[in-house]
């Protein structure tokens, strides 16, 4: 019995002969299986249980201190929402792999989006010449670009055009920096009995493992040169160099630091502009001064302050107990002699009252401000609530619905969609929002035909340069850093610019020791027109989140409207605190993708926030 036969996990022993002496080493092998029994294995599309199995054996390898070899053969993950959930399990895998304390090597033959990323975050990435690595299959991209109706056949010519535009070959990925090396296959592709190819594959995997391990060593110059130099045809496939694969504490620290630098530096050429005043010496001095100030304030002084308070509490607690034992008889006698009727205490309000500076009256912080009214309220008509048949909701007059009711049905509590400007004006304290990194601009790094014009339309429509707004803000006086994906700019899809801005927000929140809020007004997933430069934002942003949380940061995600695909399966789904607006939808794949992939129809509320809460995907 196997919980998911599409994912294969095994501990293997590799024997190498070096200078006529045999040397053995253990590795953990994890990969997808697409071969015989294709229906039984879903063609290599792993279910959440399969990805959970892979994570379990990653932890075993970490415990034993042995390298991990990943073999990626998948068109994508199997789209189901039942626990542990496709998106949530991929997010758990990527989050764990970001700081796994062993060398990891991956070989990509068929790398489809989130399914590949579930076991794809590694220290060294190899790819075969006949393989592909992409954000979406050419067929899926063709269906979206051609706006093909569900059930209709996608034209073959359109599939070929999209395959070319996505830049999904090994040579394209090497050029874009998403892989490290190419393994050449026979002209017609490798077959099961092609022993020469598999000998080459073995040699490349061992060479990559040696290279990663040596990169962590302090004494390595000659061995690194020997492994890195180009081999001639007359040389043996496996180099005659012994490299022990076990790492000590300092080497593990270097391994994790190199992995972090590798992924945070990816897709830098996928956008234009840069962090505000990034090349300015004054800005660099400011960042250095902030690091010193906040380290001194929070890491040193605050810790000492906590320790002093703890000692004072302990001493006062002991003293109060002793004093109580001495004075208790006298206090009881006085209370007995001076008994009076006790008055009923006044009812307490559940919030801290704040007096308005202008009028002096007490203001309820839950009361919405009247500084902004949604443009949707300008229509003079009524609208029917989607739950009218179930709950008997009355028709709602639009000026009341989007004005006084803030888009919420007064009968059932259904939330009607509102524009992102409404949330900016009503969630955060007035005049507390200060945007940063506005100069990072979304681009068209792959030269995708027609996409530059579509980007310009979005920029003119929104007045923004990317689909991710990052800003400083306050909520009830608490200073926070916010990253907001919003629907008006390419449906909130994430590309190189959006990912970089998110990483910069994580690093700023980490430096300033402030909470980080990811408010997801809408996200349609990874931007397919950026290919693997888009999908690489999944491990890149998750790496930044992991480092922020490990530094003690508070990371909160709030979903609104529709949130699907890559972001949910990575840097959003890994948050320990995820919440959703009542009528929002959260999931891995949309209804159409699920129907076409699994052949199973789903109920209308399959992706509802209430069902996500029942499955344990969100906390509230």
Coordinates of C-alpha atoms in Angstrom, one line a residue:
X1 CA 0.0 0.0 0.0
X2 CA 1.3 3.5 -0.9
X3 CA -0.5 6.7 0.1
X4 CA 0.5 8.3 -3.2
X5 CA 2.5 6.2 -5.7
X6 CA 3.2 9.3 -7.8
X7 CA 5.8 10.3 -5.3
X8 CA 8.7 7.9 -4.7
X9 CA 11.0 8.2 -1.6
X10 CA 13.9 5.9 -0.8
X11 CA 17.2 6.0 1.0
X12 CA 20.0 4.9 -1.4
X13 CA 23.6 4.0 -1.1
X14 CA 26.1 5.3 -3.8
X15 CA 29.3 3.4 -4.3
X16 CA 32.3 5.2 -5.9
X17 CA 35.7 3.8 -6.8
X18 CA 38.3 6.5 -6.2
X19 CA 42.0 5.5 -6.8
X20 CA 41.0 1.8 -6.8
X21 CA 39.3 2.1 -3.5
X22 CA 35.5 1.8 -3.0
X23 CA 33.7 4.6 -1.1
X24 CA 30.1 4.5 -0.1
X25 CA 27.8 7.4 0.7
X26 CA 24.1 7.5 1.6
X27 CA 21.6 9.9 -0.1
X28 CA 17.8 10.4 0.1
X29 CA 16.2 10.0 -3.3
X30 CA 12.8 11.8 -3.8
X31 CA 11.0 12.1 -7.1
X32 CA 7.8 11.9 -9.1
X33 CA 7.0 8.7 -11.1
X34 CA 5.2 9.1 -14.4
X35 CA 5.8 5.7 -15.9
X36 CA 3.9 2.5 -15.9
X37 CA 0.5 2.6 -14.3
X38 CA 0.0 6.2 -15.4
X39 CA -3.7 6.4 -14.3
X40 CA -2.7 4.9 -11.0
X41 CA 0.0 7.6 -10.5
X42 CA -2.0 10.5 -12.1
X43 CA 0.7 11.0 -14.7
X44 CA 3.1 12.2 -12.0
X45 CA 0.6 14.7 -10.6
X46 CA 1.1 14.3 -6.8
X47 CA -1.7 14.6 -4.4
X48 CA -1.2 16.6 -1.2
X49 CA -0.4 13.3 0.6
X50 CA 2.4 12.6 -1.8
X51 CA 4.0 16.0 -1.2
X52 CA 3.6 15.4 2.6
X53 CA 5.4 12.1 2.2
X54 CA 8.2 13.9 0.5
X55 CA 8.5 16.4 3.3
X56 CA 8.5 13.7 5.9
X57 CA 11.5 12.0 4.2
X58 CA 13.3 15.4 3.8
X59 CA 13.1 15.6 7.6
X60 CA 14.5 12.1 7.9
X61 CA 17.4 13.1 5.6
X62 CA 18.0 16.2 7.7
X63 CA 18.0 14.1 10.9
X64 CA 20.6 11.7 9.4
X65 CA 22.6 14.5 7.8
X66 CA 22.6 13.0 4.3
X67 CA 22.2 14.9 1.0
X68 CA 18.9 14.8 -0.9
X69 CA 18.6 14.1 -4.7
X70 CA 15.3 15.3 -6.2
X71 CA 14.1 14.0 -9.6
X72 CA 11.3 16.2 -11.0
X73 CA 8.9 14.6 -13.5
X74 CA 5.5 16.3 -13.1
X75 CA 3.0 18.3 -15.1
X76 CA 1.8 19.9 -11.9
X77 CA 0.1 19.0 -8.6
X78 CA -3.2 17.2 -8.4
X79 CA -5.8 20.0 -7.6
X80 CA -7.7 19.1 -4.5
X81 CA -8.6 21.2 -1.5
X82 CA -9.3 18.5 1.1
X83 CA -6.8 18.4 4.0
X84 CA -3.8 18.7 3.8
X85 CA -4.7 20.7 0.7
X86 CA -2.7 21.0 -2.5
X87 CA -1.6 24.7 -2.1
X88 CA -1.0 24.5 1.6
X89 CA 1.1 21.3 1.4
X90 CA 3.3 22.8 -1.4
X91 CA 3.7 25.9 0.8
X92 CA 4.8 23.7 3.8
X93 CA 7.4 21.9 1.6
X94 CA 8.9 25.1 0.2
X95 CA 9.0 26.7 3.7
X96 CA 10.8 23.7 5.1
X97 CA 13.2 23.4 2.2
X98 CA 14.3 27.0 2.5
X99 CA 16.3 26.2 5.7
X100 CA 16.8 22.4 5.4
X101 CA 20.3 21.7 6.8
X102 CA 21.6 19.3 4.2
X103 CA 22.8 19.7 0.5
X104 CA 19.9 19.4 -2.0
X105 CA 20.3 18.7 -5.7
X106 CA 17.4 18.6 -8.2
X107 CA 17.2 17.3 -11.7
X108 CA 14.3 18.6 -13.8
X109 CA 12.9 16.7 -16.8
X110 CA 9.3 17.8 -16.7
X111 CA 8.8 20.7 -14.4
X112 CA 5.2 22.0 -14.1
X113 CA 4.6 25.0 -11.9
X114 CA 3.8 24.3 -8.2
X115 CA 4.2 20.5 -8.6
X116 CA 7.9 21.1 -9.5
X117 CA 8.4 23.7 -6.7
X118 CA 7.1 21.2 -4.1
X119 CA 10.5 19.4 -4.3
X120 CA 12.4 22.0 -6.4
X121 CA 14.0 24.4 -4.0
X122 CA 17.6 23.1 -4.0
X123 CA 21.2 24.2 -3.9
X124 CA 22.0 23.1 -7.4
X125 CA 19.5 22.7 -10.2
X126 CA 20.1 20.4 -13.3
X127 CA 17.9 20.1 -16.3
X128 CA 17.9 17.8 -19.3
X129 CA 18.0 19.1 -22.8
X130 CA 14.6 17.6 -23.8
X131 CA 12.8 18.7 -20.7
X132 CA 10.7 21.7 -19.9
X133 CA 10.3 23.9 -16.8
X134 CA 7.5 26.4 -16.9
X135 CA 4.8 28.2 -14.9
X136 CA 2.1 26.5 -16.9
X137 CA 1.8 23.9 -19.7
X138 CA 1.6 25.3 -23.3
X139 CA -1.9 23.8 -23.5
X140 CA -3.1 25.7 -20.4
X141 CA -1.4 29.0 -21.6
X142 CA -3.1 28.5 -25.0
X143 CA -6.5 28.1 -23.4
X144 CA -6.1 31.3 -21.4
X145 CA -4.5 33.4 -24.2
X146 CA -7.0 32.2 -26.8
X147 CA -10.0 32.4 -24.3
X148 CA -11.0 29.0 -25.4
X149 CA -14.4 27.9 -24.0
X150 CA -14.4 25.0 -21.5
X151 CA -14.7 21.7 -23.4
X152 CA -13.5 23.1 -26.7
X153 CA -10.3 21.9 -28.4
X154 CA -7.3 24.2 -28.3
X155 CA -5.8 24.8 -31.8
X156 CA -2.4 23.1 -32.2
X157 CA -0.9 26.2 -33.8
X158 CA -1.8 28.3 -30.7
X159 CA -0.2 25.7 -28.4
X160 CA 3.1 25.9 -30.4
X161 CA 3.1 29.7 -30.3
X162 CA 2.6 29.7 -26.5
X163 CA 5.3 27.0 -26.0
X164 CA 7.7 29.3 -27.8
X165 CA 6.6 32.5 -25.9
X166 CA 6.9 30.8 -22.5
X167 CA 10.7 30.2 -22.9
X168 CA 10.4 26.8 -21.2
X169 CA 13.4 24.9 -22.6
X170 CA 16.6 24.1 -20.7
X171 CA 18.6 26.7 -22.6
X172 CA 16.1 29.4 -21.9
X173 CA 16.1 28.6 -18.2
X174 CA 19.9 28.5 -18.1
X175 CA 19.9 32.0 -19.7
X176 CA 17.4 33.3 -17.2
X177 CA 19.3 31.9 -14.2
X178 CA 16.6 29.6 -12.9
X179 CA 18.8 26.5 -13.4
X180 CA 22.5 25.9 -12.9
X181 CA 23.5 23.3 -15.5
X182 CA 22.2 21.3 -18.5
X183 CA 22.5 17.5 -18.9
X184 CA 22.6 16.6 -22.6
X185 CA 20.3 13.7 -23.7
X186 CA 20.5 11.6 -26.8
X187 CA 19.0 13.2 -29.9
X188 CA 15.8 11.2 -29.7
X189 CA 15.6 11.4 -25.9
X190 CA 16.7 9.0 -23.2
X191 CA 15.2 5.5 -23.1
X192 CA 15.0 3.0 -20.3
X193 CA 18.0 1.0 -21.6
X194 CA 20.1 4.0 -22.4
X195 CA 22.9 3.2 -19.9
X196 CA 25.3 5.8 -21.2
X197 CA 22.9 8.6 -20.4
X198 CA 22.2 7.2 -16.9
X199 CA 25.9 7.0 -16.3
X200 CA 26.2 10.6 -17.3
X201 CA 23.2 11.5 -15.1
X202 CA 24.8 9.7 -12.1
X203 CA 28.1 11.5 -12.7
X204 CA 26.4 14.9 -12.9
X205 CA 24.4 14.4 -9.7
X206 CA 27.5 13.3 -7.8
X207 CA 29.5 16.2 -9.3
X208 CA 26.8 18.7 -8.3
X209 CA 26.7 17.3 -4.7
X210 CA 30.5 17.5 -4.4
X211 CA 30.3 21.1 -5.7
X212 CA 27.7 22.2 -3.2
X213 CA 29.5 20.5 -0.3
X214 CA 32.9 22.0 -1.3
X215 CA 31.3 25.5 -1.5
X216 CA 30.8 25.3 2.3
X217 CA 34.3 24.3 3.1
X218 CA 37.0 26.7 4.1
X219 CA 39.8 24.6 2.6
X220 CA 38.7 23.6 -0.9
X221 CA 40.6 25.4 -3.7
X222 CA 42.2 22.5 -5.5
X223 CA 39.3 20.1 -5.2
X224 CA 36.9 22.9 -6.5
X225 CA 39.1 23.5 -9.5
X226 CA 39.3 19.8 -10.3
X227 CA 35.5 19.3 -10.0
X228 CA 34.7 22.5 -11.9
X229 CA 37.0 22.2 -14.9
X230 CA 35.6 20.9 -18.2
X231 CA 36.2 17.2 -18.7
X232 CA 37.5 15.9 -22.0
X233 CA 36.1 12.9 -23.7
X234 CA 39.1 10.8 -22.7
X235 CA 38.5 11.3 -19.0
X236 CA 36.5 9.0 -16.8
X237 CA 32.9 10.1 -16.1
X238 CA 33.4 10.2 -12.3
X239 CA 36.3 12.4 -11.1
X240 CA 38.9 10.9 -8.9
X241 CA 38.2 13.3 -5.9
X242 CA 36.9 12.2 -2.5
X243 CA 34.6 14.7 -0.9
X244 CA 32.9 13.7 2.4
X245 CA 29.3 14.8 2.3
X246 CA 28.8 15.4 6.1
X247 CA 28.7 19.0 7.2
X248 CA 29.7 20.6 10.6
X249 CA 27.9 23.5 12.2
X250 CA 29.8 26.2 10.4
X251 CA 29.4 24.5 7.0
X252 CA 25.7 24.2 7.6
X253 CA 25.6 28.0 8.3
X254 CA 27.4 28.7 5.1
X255 CA 25.1 26.4 3.1
X256 CA 22.0 28.1 4.3
X257 CA 23.5 31.6 3.7
X258 CA 24.4 30.6 0.1
X259 CA 21.0 29.2 -0.5
X260 CA 19.4 32.4 0.7
X261 CA 21.6 34.6 -1.5
X262 CA 21.0 32.3 -4.5
X263 CA 17.2 32.6 -4.4
X264 CA 16.9 36.2 -3.3
X265 CA 19.0 37.2 -6.2
X266 CA 16.9 35.4 -8.8
X267 CA 14.8 37.2 -11.5
X268 CA 16.5 40.6 -10.8
X269 CA 16.4 41.3 -14.5
X270 CA 12.7 40.6 -14.7
X271 CA 11.8 44.2 -13.8
X272 CA 13.1 47.7 -14.2
X273 CA 13.9 50.3 -11.7
X274 CA 14.9 49.4 -8.2
X275 CA 14.4 50.0 -4.5
X276 CA 14.1 53.6 -3.7
X277 CA 17.5 55.3 -3.8
X278 CA 19.2 51.9 -3.9
X279 CA 22.4 53.3 -5.3
X280 CA 22.6 56.3 -3.0
X281 CA 25.3 56.3 -0.4
X282 CA 23.0 58.2 2.0
X283 CA 20.4 55.4 1.8
X284 CA 23.0 52.7 2.5
X285 CA 24.1 54.7 5.6
X286 CA 20.5 55.0 6.6
X287 CA 19.9 51.2 6.4
X288 CA 23.1 50.6 8.4
X289 CA 22.0 53.1 11.1
X290 CA 18.6 51.5 11.2
X291 CA 20.1 48.0 11.8
X292 CA 22.2 49.3 14.6
X293 CA 19.3 51.3 16.2
X294 CA 16.7 48.6 16.1
X295 CA 19.1 45.9 17.2
X296 CA 20.1 48.1 20.1
X297 CA 16.5 49.0 21.0
X298 CA 14.8 45.6 20.6
X299 CA 17.4 42.9 20.8
X300 CA 19.5 44.4 23.6
X301 CA 17.7 47.0 25.7
X302 CA 14.3 45.3 25.4
X303 CA 15.6 41.9 26.5
X304 CA 17.3 43.5 29.5
X305 CA 14.1 45.4 30.3
X306 CA 12.2 42.1 30.2
X307 CA 14.6 40.4 32.5
X308 CA 14.5 43.3 35.0
X309 CA 10.7 43.3 34.9
X310 CA 10.7 39.5 35.4
X311 CA 12.9 39.8 38.5
X312 CA 10.7 42.6 39.9
X313 CA 7.6 40.6 39.3
X314 CA 9.1 37.5 41.0
X315 CA 10.3 39.6 44.1
X316 CA 7.0 41.5 44.4
X317 CA 5.0 38.2 44.0
X318 CA 7.0 36.5 46.8
X319 CA 6.7 39.6 49.0
X320 CA 2.9 40.0 48.4
X321 CA 2.3 36.4 49.4
X322 CA 4.3 36.8 52.6
X323 CA 2.6 40.1 53.5
X324 CA -0.9 38.6 52.8
X325 CA -0.2 35.8 55.2
X326 CA 0.7 38.3 58.0
X327 CA -2.2 40.8 57.4
X328 CA -4.9 38.3 56.4
X329 CA -6.5 37.9 59.9
X330 CA -6.6 41.6 60.5
X331 CA -8.1 42.4 57.1
X332 CA -10.8 39.8 57.5
X333 CA -11.8 41.3 60.9
X334 CA -12.0 44.8 59.4
X335 CA -14.1 43.7 56.5
X336 CA -16.5 41.8 58.8
X337 CA -17.0 44.9 60.9
X338 CA -17.5 47.3 58.0
X339 CA -19.8 45.3 55.7
X340 CA -21.8 47.3 53.2
X341 CA -24.1 46.5 50.3
X342 CA -22.1 46.0 47.2
X343 CA -23.1 47.9 44.1
X344 CA -23.4 46.2 40.8
X345 CA -20.3 47.2 38.7
X346 CA -20.9 49.2 35.6
X347 CA -20.9 47.4 32.3
X348 CA -17.5 47.5 30.6
X349 CA -17.0 48.2 27.0
X350 CA -14.9 45.7 25.0
X351 CA -12.6 48.3 23.5
X352 CA -10.3 51.0 24.8
X353 CA -12.2 54.3 24.4
X354 CA -10.4 57.0 22.4
X355 CA -11.5 60.6 22.6
X356 CA -11.7 62.5 19.3
X357 CA -9.3 65.4 19.2
X358 CA -11.9 67.7 17.6
X359 CA -15.1 66.9 19.4
X360 CA -13.8 65.2 22.5
X361 CA -16.4 62.4 22.2
X362 CA -15.5 58.8 22.6
X363 CA -15.0 57.0 19.2
X364 CA -15.5 53.3 18.6
X365 CA -12.5 52.1 16.6
X366 CA -14.7 49.6 14.8
X367 CA -16.8 52.4 13.4
X368 CA -16.0 53.1 9.8
X369 CA -14.7 56.5 8.7
X370 CA -16.7 58.8 6.5
X371 CA -13.7 60.1 4.6
X372 CA -14.2 57.8 1.7
X373 CA -17.3 56.5 -0.1
X374 CA -17.0 53.8 -2.7
X375 CA -17.8 54.9 -6.3
X376 CA -20.0 51.8 -6.5
X377 CA -22.5 53.7 -4.3
X378 CA -23.3 56.2 -7.1
X379 CA -25.8 53.9 -8.8
X380 CA -29.5 54.4 -8.0
X381 CA -30.8 50.8 -8.1
X382 CA -31.2 47.7 -6.0
X383 CA -29.2 44.5 -6.0
X384 CA -30.1 41.0 -4.9
X385 CA -27.9 39.1 -2.4
X386 CA -26.6 35.8 -3.7
X387 CA -27.9 34.1 -0.5
X388 CA -31.5 35.5 -0.9
X389 CA -33.1 32.1 -1.6
X390 CA -31.3 30.5 1.4
X391 CA -31.7 33.2 4.0
X392 CA -34.6 35.3 2.6
X393 CA -32.4 38.5 2.2
X394 CA -34.1 41.7 1.1
X395 CA -33.1 43.5 -2.0
X396 CA -30.4 46.0 -1.1
X397 CA -30.3 49.6 -2.4
X398 CA -26.9 50.2 -3.8
X399 CA -26.2 53.6 -2.1
X400 CA -26.9 52.0 1.3
X401 CA -25.1 48.8 0.5
X402 CA -21.8 50.4 -0.5
X403 CA -22.2 53.4 1.8
X404 CA -23.6 52.7 5.3
X405 CA -23.4 48.9 5.1
X406 CA -19.8 48.9 3.7
X407 CA -20.7 46.2 1.2
X408 CA -22.2 43.7 3.7
X409 CA -25.7 42.2 3.4
X410 CA -27.5 43.2 6.6
X411 CA -29.4 39.9 6.7
X412 CA -26.8 37.1 6.0
X413 CA -23.5 39.0 6.3
X414 CA -22.4 38.3 2.6
X415 CA -19.5 40.6 1.6
X416 CA -19.9 42.2 -1.8
X417 CA -16.5 43.0 -3.5
X418 CA -15.1 46.5 -3.0
X419 CA -12.2 48.3 -4.7
X420 CA -8.8 48.2 -3.0
X421 CA -9.0 52.0 -2.3
X422 CA -11.9 51.4 0.2
X423 CA -9.6 49.1 2.3
X424 CA -6.8 51.6 2.2
X425 CA -9.1 54.3 3.6
X426 CA -11.0 52.3 6.2
X427 CA -8.6 49.6 7.6
X428 CA -5.6 51.8 8.4
X429 CA -5.3 54.9 10.5
X430 CA -6.0 58.1 8.7
X431 CA -2.9 59.7 7.0
X432 CA -0.6 56.8 8.2
X433 CA 0.1 55.2 4.8
X434 CA 3.5 55.9 3.3
X435 CA 4.4 54.0 0.1
X436 CA 7.9 52.7 -0.7
X437 CA 9.7 51.1 -3.6
X438 CA 7.3 52.6 -6.1
X439 CA 10.1 52.7 -8.7
X440 CA 10.1 49.0 -9.1
X441 CA 8.3 48.5 -12.4
X442 CA 6.7 45.4 -13.9
X443 CA 8.2 44.5 -17.3
X444 CA 8.1 42.0 -20.1
X445 CA 11.4 40.1 -19.5
X446 CA 10.6 37.2 -22.0
X447 CA 9.5 39.6 -24.8
X448 CA 6.1 37.9 -24.7
X449 CA 4.3 39.1 -27.8
X450 CA 1.6 41.7 -27.1
X451 CA 2.2 41.7 -23.3
X452 CA 4.0 45.1 -23.1
X453 CA 0.9 46.8 -24.5
X454 CA -1.3 45.1 -21.9
X455 CA 1.0 46.2 -19.1
X456 CA 0.9 49.8 -20.3
X457 CA -2.9 49.7 -20.2
X458 CA -2.8 48.4 -16.6
X459 CA -0.3 51.1 -15.6
X460 CA -2.5 53.9 -17.1
X461 CA -5.6 52.4 -15.6
X462 CA -4.3 52.2 -12.0
X463 CA -1.6 54.9 -12.0
X464 CA 0.7 52.2 -10.4
X465 CA 3.7 50.5 -11.8
X466 CA 3.2 47.0 -10.5
X467 CA 0.5 44.8 -9.0
X468 CA 1.9 44.9 -5.4
X469 CA 1.6 48.0 -3.2
X470 CA 4.1 48.1 -0.3
X471 CA 3.7 50.7 2.4
X472 CA 4.2 51.7 6.0
X473 CA 0.9 52.1 7.9
X474 CA -0.7 52.1 11.4
X475 CA -3.6 50.3 12.8
X476 CA -4.8 51.7 16.2
X477 CA -1.4 53.3 16.5
X478 CA 0.5 50.1 15.9
X479 CA 3.2 50.5 13.2
X480 CA 3.2 47.8 10.5
X481 CA 4.6 47.0 7.1
X482 CA 2.0 46.1 4.4
X483 CA 2.1 44.3 1.1
X484 CA -1.1 44.4 -0.9
X485 CA -1.9 42.5 -4.1
X486 CA -4.9 44.1 -5.8
X487 CA -7.2 43.2 -8.7
X488 CA -6.9 46.3 -10.9
X489 CA -3.4 45.5 -12.1
X490 CA -3.4 42.2 -14.1
X491 CA -5.8 40.6 -11.6
X492 CA -3.2 40.7 -8.8
X493 CA -0.9 38.2 -10.5
X494 CA 2.7 38.0 -9.2
X495 CA 5.7 38.6 -11.5
X496 CA 9.3 39.6 -10.9
X497 CA 8.5 43.1 -9.8
X498 CA 5.8 42.0 -7.4
X499 CA 8.0 39.3 -5.9
X500 CA 10.9 41.7 -5.4
X501 CA 8.7 44.3 -3.7
X502 CA 7.4 41.6 -1.4
X503 CA 11.0 40.5 -0.5
X504 CA 11.9 44.1 0.1
X505 CA 8.9 44.5 2.4
X506 CA 10.0 41.3 4.4
X507 CA 13.5 42.6 4.8
X508 CA 12.3 46.1 5.9
X509 CA 9.9 44.6 8.5
X510 CA 12.7 42.4 9.7
X511 CA 15.1 45.3 10.0
X512 CA 12.5 47.6 11.8
X513 CA 11.2 44.8 14.0
X514 CA 7.6 45.4 12.8
X515 CA 4.6 43.1 12.0
X516 CA 4.2 42.3 8.3
X517 CA 0.6 42.2 6.9
X518 CA 0.0 40.6 3.5
X519 CA -3.5 42.0 2.5
X520 CA -4.6 40.0 -0.6
X521 CA -7.3 42.0 -2.2
X522 CA -7.1 39.6 -5.2
X523 CA -4.5 37.3 -6.7
X524 CA -4.9 35.2 -9.8
X525 CA -1.7 33.4 -9.3
X526 CA 1.7 33.7 -11.0
X527 CA 1.9 35.8 -14.1
X528 CA 2.2 33.3 -16.9
X529 CA 3.7 35.8 -19.4
X530 CA 6.9 35.8 -17.3
X531 CA 7.3 32.1 -17.4
X532 CA 9.8 30.6 -14.9
X533 CA 10.8 34.1 -13.8
X534 CA 7.3 34.3 -12.4
X535 CA 7.2 30.8 -10.9
X536 CA 10.6 31.3 -9.2
X537 CA 8.9 34.0 -7.1
X538 CA 7.4 31.1 -5.1
X539 CA 10.7 29.9 -3.5
X540 CA 12.2 33.4 -3.6
X541 CA 9.4 35.1 -1.5
X542 CA 9.0 32.1 0.8
X543 CA 12.8 32.3 1.5
X544 CA 12.2 36.0 2.6
X545 CA 9.2 35.0 4.7
X546 CA 11.1 32.2 6.4
X547 CA 14.0 34.5 7.4
X548 CA 11.6 37.1 8.7
X549 CA 9.7 34.6 10.8
X550 CA 12.9 33.0 12.1
X551 CA 14.0 36.4 13.2
X552 CA 10.9 36.6 15.4
X553 CA 8.6 38.5 13.0
X554 CA 4.8 38.4 13.1
X555 CA 3.5 37.6 9.6
X556 CA -0.3 37.8 9.0
X557 CA -2.1 37.1 5.8
X558 CA -5.7 38.3 5.0
X559 CA -7.5 37.0 1.9
X560 CA -10.2 39.0 0.2
X561 CA -12.3 38.2 -2.9
X562 CA -10.4 35.5 -4.9
X563 CA -7.0 34.1 -4.0
X564 CA -5.6 31.2 -6.1
X565 CA -2.6 29.3 -7.3
X566 CA 1.1 30.0 -6.8
X567 CA 1.1 32.8 -4.1
X568 CA -1.3 30.7 -1.9
X569 CA 0.9 27.7 -2.5
X570 CA 4.0 29.4 -1.3
X571 CA 4.7 32.7 0.5
X572 CA 1.0 33.2 1.6
X573 CA 0.1 29.7 2.5
X574 CA 3.2 29.3 4.8
X575 CA 2.0 32.0 7.2
X576 CA 1.0 30.7 10.7
X577 CA -1.8 33.3 10.8
X578 CA -4.1 33.3 7.8
X579 CA -7.5 34.9 7.8
X580 CA -10.2 35.4 5.1
X581 CA -13.0 37.8 4.6
X582 CA -16.3 36.0 5.0
X583 CA -17.3 35.7 1.3
X584 CA -13.9 35.3 -0.2
X585 CA -12.6 32.2 -2.1
X586 CA -9.3 30.6 -1.4
X587 CA -7.7 27.7 -3.2
X588 CA -5.1 26.1 -5.4
X589 CA -6.9 25.8 -8.8
X590 CA -10.1 27.3 -10.1
X591 CA -13.2 25.3 -10.8
X592 CA -12.5 25.0 -14.6
X593 CA -9.0 23.6 -14.0
X594 CA -10.3 21.1 -11.5
X595 CA -13.0 19.9 -13.8
X596 CA -10.6 19.6 -16.8
X597 CA -7.8 17.9 -14.7
X598 CA -9.8 15.5 -12.6
X599 CA -13.1 15.2 -14.6
X600 CA -15.0 15.8 -11.4
X601 CA -17.5 18.7 -11.0
X602 CA -17.3 20.6 -7.7
X603 CA -20.0 22.4 -5.7
X604 CA -20.2 26.2 -5.9
X605 CA -18.9 26.7 -2.4
X606 CA -15.9 24.4 -2.8
X607 CA -13.4 27.3 -2.4
X608 CA -15.4 29.3 0.1
X609 CA -13.6 30.8 3.2
X610 CA -15.9 28.8 5.5
X611 CA -14.8 25.5 3.8
X612 CA -11.2 26.6 4.0
X613 CA -11.6 27.1 7.7
X614 CA -13.2 23.7 8.1
X615 CA -10.2 22.1 6.3
X616 CA -7.8 23.9 8.6
X617 CA -6.3 26.0 5.7
X618 CA -7.0 29.3 7.5
X619 CA -7.3 30.3 11.2
X620 CA -10.3 32.6 11.0

